[in-house]
Short mmCIF file of C-alpha atoms in Angstrom, two decimals:
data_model
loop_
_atom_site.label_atom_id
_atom_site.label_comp_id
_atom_site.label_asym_id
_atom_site.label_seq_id
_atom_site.Cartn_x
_atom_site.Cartn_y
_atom_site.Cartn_z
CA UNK W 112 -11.50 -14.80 12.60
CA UNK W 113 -8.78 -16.44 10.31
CA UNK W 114 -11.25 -17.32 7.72
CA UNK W 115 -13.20 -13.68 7.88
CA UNK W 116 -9.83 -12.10 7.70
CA UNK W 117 -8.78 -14.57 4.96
CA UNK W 118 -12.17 -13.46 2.88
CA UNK W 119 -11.72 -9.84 3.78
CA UNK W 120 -7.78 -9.58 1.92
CA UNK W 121 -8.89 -12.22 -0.63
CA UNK W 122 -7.56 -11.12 -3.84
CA UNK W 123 -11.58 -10.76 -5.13
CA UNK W 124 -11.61 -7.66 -3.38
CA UNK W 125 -9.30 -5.85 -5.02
CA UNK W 126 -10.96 -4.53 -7.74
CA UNK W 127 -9.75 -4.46 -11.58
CA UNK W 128 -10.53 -5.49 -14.71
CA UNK W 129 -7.74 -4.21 -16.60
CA UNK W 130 -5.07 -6.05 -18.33
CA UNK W 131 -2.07 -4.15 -16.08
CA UNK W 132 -4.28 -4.66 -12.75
CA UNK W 133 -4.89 -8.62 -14.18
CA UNK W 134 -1.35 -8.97 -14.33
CA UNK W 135 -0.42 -7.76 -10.64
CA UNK W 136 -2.87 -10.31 -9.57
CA UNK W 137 -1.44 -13.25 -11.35
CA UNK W 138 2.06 -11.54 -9.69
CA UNK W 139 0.58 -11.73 -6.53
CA UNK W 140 -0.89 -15.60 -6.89
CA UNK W 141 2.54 -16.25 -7.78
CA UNK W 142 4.45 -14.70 -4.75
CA UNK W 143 2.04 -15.26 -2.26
CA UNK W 144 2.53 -18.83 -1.02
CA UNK W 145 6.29 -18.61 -0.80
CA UNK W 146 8.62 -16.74 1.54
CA UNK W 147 10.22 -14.06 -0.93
CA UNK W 148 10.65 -10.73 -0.22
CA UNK W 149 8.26 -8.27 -1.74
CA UNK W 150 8.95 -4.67 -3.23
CA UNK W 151 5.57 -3.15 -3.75
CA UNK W 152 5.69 -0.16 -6.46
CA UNK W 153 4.10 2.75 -7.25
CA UNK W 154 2.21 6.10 -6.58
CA UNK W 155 0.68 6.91 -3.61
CA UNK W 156 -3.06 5.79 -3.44
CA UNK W 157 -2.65 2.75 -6.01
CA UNK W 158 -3.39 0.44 -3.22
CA UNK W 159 0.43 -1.27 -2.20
CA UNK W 160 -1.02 -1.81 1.66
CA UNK W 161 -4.01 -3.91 0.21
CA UNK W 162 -1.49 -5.29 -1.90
CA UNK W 163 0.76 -6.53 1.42
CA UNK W 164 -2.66 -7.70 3.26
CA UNK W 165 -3.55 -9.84 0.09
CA UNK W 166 -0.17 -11.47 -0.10
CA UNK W 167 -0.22 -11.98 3.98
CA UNK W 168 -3.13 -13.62 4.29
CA UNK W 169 -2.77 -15.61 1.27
CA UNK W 170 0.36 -17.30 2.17
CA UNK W 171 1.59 -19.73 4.81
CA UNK W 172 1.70 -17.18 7.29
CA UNK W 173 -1.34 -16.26 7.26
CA UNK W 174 -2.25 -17.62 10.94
CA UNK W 175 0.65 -15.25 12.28
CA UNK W 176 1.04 -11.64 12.72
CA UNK W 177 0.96 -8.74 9.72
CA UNK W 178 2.88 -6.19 11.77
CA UNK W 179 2.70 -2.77 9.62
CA UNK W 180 5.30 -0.01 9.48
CA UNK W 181 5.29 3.50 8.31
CA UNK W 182 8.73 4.74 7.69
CA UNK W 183 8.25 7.59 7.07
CA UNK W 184 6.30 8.26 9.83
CA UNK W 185 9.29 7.18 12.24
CA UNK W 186 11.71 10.19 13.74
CA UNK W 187 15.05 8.85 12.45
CA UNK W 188 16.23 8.39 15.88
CA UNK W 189 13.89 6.44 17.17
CA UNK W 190 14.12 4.26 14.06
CA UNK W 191 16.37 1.63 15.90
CA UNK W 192 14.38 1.60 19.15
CA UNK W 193 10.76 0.89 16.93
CA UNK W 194 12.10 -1.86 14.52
CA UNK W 195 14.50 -3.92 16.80
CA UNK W 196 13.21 -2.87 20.35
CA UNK W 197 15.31 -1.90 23.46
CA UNK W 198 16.13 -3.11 26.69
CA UNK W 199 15.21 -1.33 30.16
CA UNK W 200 17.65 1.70 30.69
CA UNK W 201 18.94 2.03 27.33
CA UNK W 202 18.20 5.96 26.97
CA UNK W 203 16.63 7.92 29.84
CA UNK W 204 12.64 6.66 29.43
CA UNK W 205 12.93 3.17 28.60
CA UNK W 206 11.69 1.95 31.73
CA UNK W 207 10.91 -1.70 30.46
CA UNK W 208 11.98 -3.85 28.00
CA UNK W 209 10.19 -3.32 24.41
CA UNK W 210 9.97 -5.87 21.91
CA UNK W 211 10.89 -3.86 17.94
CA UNK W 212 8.30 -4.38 15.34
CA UNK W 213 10.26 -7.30 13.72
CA UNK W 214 9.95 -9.38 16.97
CA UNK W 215 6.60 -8.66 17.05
CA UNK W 216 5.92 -10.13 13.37
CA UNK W 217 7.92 -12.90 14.34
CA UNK W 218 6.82 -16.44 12.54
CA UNK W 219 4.48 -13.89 10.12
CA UNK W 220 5.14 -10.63 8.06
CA UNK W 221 6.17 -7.49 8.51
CA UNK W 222 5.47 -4.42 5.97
CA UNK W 223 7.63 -1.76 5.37
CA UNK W 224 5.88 0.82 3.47
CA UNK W 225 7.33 4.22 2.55
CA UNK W 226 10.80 1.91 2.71
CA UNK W 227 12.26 4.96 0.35
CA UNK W 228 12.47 7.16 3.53
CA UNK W 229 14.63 5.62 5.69
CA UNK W 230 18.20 7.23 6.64
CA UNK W 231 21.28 5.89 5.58
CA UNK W 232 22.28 4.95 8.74
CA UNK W 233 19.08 3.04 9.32
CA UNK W 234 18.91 1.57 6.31
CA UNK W 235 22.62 -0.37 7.02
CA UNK W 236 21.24 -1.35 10.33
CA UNK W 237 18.18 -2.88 8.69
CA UNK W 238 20.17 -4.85 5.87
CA UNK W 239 21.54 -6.78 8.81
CA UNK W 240 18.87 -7.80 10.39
CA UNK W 241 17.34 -9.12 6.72
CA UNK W 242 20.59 -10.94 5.97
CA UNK W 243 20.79 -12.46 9.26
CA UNK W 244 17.29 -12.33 10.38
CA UNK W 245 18.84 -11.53 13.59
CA UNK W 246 18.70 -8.63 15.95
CA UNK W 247 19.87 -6.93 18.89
CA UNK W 248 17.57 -4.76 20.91
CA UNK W 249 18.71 -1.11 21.52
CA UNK W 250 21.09 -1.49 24.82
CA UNK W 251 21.43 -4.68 24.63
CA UNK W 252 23.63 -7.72 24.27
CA UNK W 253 21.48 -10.83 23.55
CA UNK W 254 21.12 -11.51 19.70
CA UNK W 255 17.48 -12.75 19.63
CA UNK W 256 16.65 -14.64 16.09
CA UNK W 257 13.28 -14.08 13.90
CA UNK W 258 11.21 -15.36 11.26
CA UNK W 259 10.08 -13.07 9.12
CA UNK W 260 8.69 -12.65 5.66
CA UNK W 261 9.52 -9.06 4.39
CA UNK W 262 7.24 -6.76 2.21
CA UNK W 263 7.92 -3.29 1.08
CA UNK W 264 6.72 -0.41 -0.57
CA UNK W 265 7.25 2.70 -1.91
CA UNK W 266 6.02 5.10 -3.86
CA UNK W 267 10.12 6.59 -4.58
CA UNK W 268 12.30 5.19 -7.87
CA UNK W 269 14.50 3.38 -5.30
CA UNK W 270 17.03 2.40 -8.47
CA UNK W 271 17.23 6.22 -9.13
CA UNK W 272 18.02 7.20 -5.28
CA UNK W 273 20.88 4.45 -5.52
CA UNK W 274 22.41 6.77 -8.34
CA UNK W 275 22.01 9.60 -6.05
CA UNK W 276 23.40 7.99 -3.16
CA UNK W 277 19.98 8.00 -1.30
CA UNK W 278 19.28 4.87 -1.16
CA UNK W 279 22.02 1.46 -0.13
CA UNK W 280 22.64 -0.20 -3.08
CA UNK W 281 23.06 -3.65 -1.12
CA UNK W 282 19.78 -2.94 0.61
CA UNK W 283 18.15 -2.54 -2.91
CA UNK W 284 19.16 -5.68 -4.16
CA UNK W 285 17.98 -7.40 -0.68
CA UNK W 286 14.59 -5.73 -1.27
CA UNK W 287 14.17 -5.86 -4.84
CA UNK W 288 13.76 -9.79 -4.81
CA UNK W 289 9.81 -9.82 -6.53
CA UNK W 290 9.08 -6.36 -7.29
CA UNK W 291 5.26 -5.83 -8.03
CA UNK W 292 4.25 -2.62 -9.63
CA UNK W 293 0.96 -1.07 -8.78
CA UNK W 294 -0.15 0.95 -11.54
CA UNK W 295 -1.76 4.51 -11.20
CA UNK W 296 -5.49 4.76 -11.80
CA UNK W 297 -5.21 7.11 -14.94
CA UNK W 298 -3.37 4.16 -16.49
CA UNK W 299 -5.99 1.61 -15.60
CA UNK W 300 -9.30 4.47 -17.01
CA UNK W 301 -11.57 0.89 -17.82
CA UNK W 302 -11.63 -0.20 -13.72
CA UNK W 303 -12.71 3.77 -12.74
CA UNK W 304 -16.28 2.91 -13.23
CA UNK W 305 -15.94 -0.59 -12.00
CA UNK W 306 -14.61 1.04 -8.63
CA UNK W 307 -17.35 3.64 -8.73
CA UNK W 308 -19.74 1.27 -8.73
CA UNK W 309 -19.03 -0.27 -5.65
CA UNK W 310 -20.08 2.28 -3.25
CA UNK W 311 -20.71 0.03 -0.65
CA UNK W 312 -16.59 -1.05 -0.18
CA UNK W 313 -15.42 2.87 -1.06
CA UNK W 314 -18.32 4.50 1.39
CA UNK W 315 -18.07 2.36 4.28
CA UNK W 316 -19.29 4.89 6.43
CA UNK W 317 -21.90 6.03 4.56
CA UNK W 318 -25.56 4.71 4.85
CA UNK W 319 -26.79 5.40 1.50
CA UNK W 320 -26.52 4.12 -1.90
CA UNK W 321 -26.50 4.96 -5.55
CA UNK W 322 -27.46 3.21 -8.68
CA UNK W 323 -26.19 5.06 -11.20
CA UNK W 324 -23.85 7.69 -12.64
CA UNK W 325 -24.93 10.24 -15.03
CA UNK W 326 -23.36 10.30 -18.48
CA UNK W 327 -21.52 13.67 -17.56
CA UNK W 328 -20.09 12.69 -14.50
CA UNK W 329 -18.96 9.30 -16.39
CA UNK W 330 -17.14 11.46 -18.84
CA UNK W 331 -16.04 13.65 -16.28
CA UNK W 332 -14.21 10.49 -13.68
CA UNK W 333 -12.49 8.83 -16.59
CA UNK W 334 -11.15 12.35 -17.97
CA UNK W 335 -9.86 13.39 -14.91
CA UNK W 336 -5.97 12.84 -14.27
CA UNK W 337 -6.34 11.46 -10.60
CA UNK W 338 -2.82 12.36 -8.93
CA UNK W 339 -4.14 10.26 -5.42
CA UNK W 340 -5.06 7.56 -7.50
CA UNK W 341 -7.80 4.86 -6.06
CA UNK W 342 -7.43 6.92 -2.71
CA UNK W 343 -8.30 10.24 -4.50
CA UNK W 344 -11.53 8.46 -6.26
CA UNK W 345 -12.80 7.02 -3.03
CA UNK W 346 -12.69 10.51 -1.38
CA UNK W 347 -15.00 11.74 -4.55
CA UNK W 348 -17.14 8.79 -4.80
CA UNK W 349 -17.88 9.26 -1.01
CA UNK W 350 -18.60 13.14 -1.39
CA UNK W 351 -20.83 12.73 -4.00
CA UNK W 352 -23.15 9.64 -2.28
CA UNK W 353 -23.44 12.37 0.68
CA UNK W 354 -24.39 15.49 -1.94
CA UNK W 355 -26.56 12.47 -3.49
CA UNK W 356 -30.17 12.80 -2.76
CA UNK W 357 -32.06 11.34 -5.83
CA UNK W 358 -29.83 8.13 -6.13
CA UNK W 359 -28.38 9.43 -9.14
CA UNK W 360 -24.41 10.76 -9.39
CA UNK W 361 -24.69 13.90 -11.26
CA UNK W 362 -21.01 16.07 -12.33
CA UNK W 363 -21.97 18.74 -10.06
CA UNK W 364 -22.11 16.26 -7.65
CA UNK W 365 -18.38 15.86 -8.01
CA UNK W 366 -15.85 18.18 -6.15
CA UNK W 367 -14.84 21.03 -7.82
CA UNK W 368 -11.37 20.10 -9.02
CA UNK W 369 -12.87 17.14 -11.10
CA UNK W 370 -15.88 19.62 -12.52
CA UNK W 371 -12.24 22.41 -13.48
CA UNK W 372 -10.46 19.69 -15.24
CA UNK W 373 -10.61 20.61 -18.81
CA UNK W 374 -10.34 24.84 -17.73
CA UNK W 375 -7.12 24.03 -15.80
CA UNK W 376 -5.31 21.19 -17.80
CA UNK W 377 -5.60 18.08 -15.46
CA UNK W 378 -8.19 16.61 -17.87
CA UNK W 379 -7.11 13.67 -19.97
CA UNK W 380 -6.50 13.90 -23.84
CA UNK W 381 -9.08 11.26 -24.88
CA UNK W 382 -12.59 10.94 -24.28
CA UNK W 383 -14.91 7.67 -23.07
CA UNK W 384 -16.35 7.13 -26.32
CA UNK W 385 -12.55 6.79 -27.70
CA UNK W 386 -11.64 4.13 -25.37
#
């Protein structure tokens, strides 16, 4: 299982023949076998979670737990009680013990992603635990130790949100150890058709297959702007294999909002046979 997951997060499958995407990977070859902290940057959809699974199960850890966390998917107070755990009776519910996420990633990784979300007061609370790599479970007494390896992301200008206020200063500097930016698809326009032709990773789900794209819809996925990034372009490239029924990718094959570019201004400046 070690050596299918190992294959599966290998750094082969992430896709990109650019020079930016060329030099995240030599970023991530870099970082990978040692224990510093990660700050994964950039839009949402660029691909910063398989970013954290290549890193994980490239390193020394990667026999050990990747334990994942949305941030910004956590009520802020219940923050406390899903990172560091709680003991029974600790607020009316907690009818056991419950071991946080960073117990749970103990001796491996955990991921922070959407790291830019967290409250102030939850953000001081974490900067403890990465200082110390210690913790105390909601209600209780017992400092319990852990071995982590931290990664992060965000799609938010962290260094910006310190200016604000947002965003702990100290915390920033914890985090920002090897920051690895993730660039956004429009900037990377030579690894769109690279990623469209690989149906078979993008459509999981979908049983059939294409073998090529038409010179229109060509021009028309490297002209388009692509706000959700590789995310966005999966979501097409899946739509169109299901519209698909002569093996051939055709522009009206494409959703509409990639077929309005040019009429509403999302289209980009140059064309393919510019590049």
């Amino acid at each position: 299982m070690r050596q299918e997951l190992g294959k599966k997060y290998s750094f082969s499958n992430i896709l990109g023949n650019s020079r930016k995407m060329q030099e995240v990977f030599y970023l991530i070859t870099q970082v990978a076998k040692s224990n510093a902290t990660v700050l994964l940057l950039g839009e949402s959809g660029t691909g910063k979670e398989l970013a954290a699974n290549a890193i994980h199960y490239n390193s020394l850890r990667a026999g050990k737990p990747l334990v994942k966390v949305n941030c910004a998917a956590i009520p802020s107070n219940l923050v406390e009680a899903e990172l560091f755990g709680y003991e029974k009776g600790a607020f009316t519910g907690a009818i056991r013990q419950k071991e946080g996420k960073f117990e749970l990633a103990n001796g491996g990784t955990i991921f922070l992603d959407e790291i830019g979300s967290l409250a102030l007061e939850s953000q001081g609370k974490l900067l403890r635990v990465l200082q110390e790599r210690e913790l105390e479970r909601l209600g209780g007494t017992k400092t319990v130790k852990i071995n982590i390896r931290l990664i992060a992301a965000t799609n938010k200008n962290l260094a910006a949100a310190v200016e604000t206020g947002n965003f702990r200063e100290d915390l920033f500097y914890r985090l920002n150890v090897y920051p690895i930016f993730l660039p956004a698809l429009r900037d990377r326009e030579a690894d769109i058709l690279l990623l469209t032709d690989t149906p078979g990773e993008i459509c999981k789900g979908v049983r059939k297959k294409h073998q090529a794209d038409s010179t229109p819809a060509i021009d028309a996925l490297v002209q388009y702007h692509w706000p959700g990034n590789v995310r966005e372009l999966e979501n097409c490239i899946e739509r169109a294999v299901l519209l698909c029924d002569d093996q051939v990718i055709h522009a009206y094959h494409l959703p509409p909002t990639l077929q309005t570019a040019e009429e509403t201004g999302t289209q980009q400046s140059q064309s393919l046979g510019k590049r």
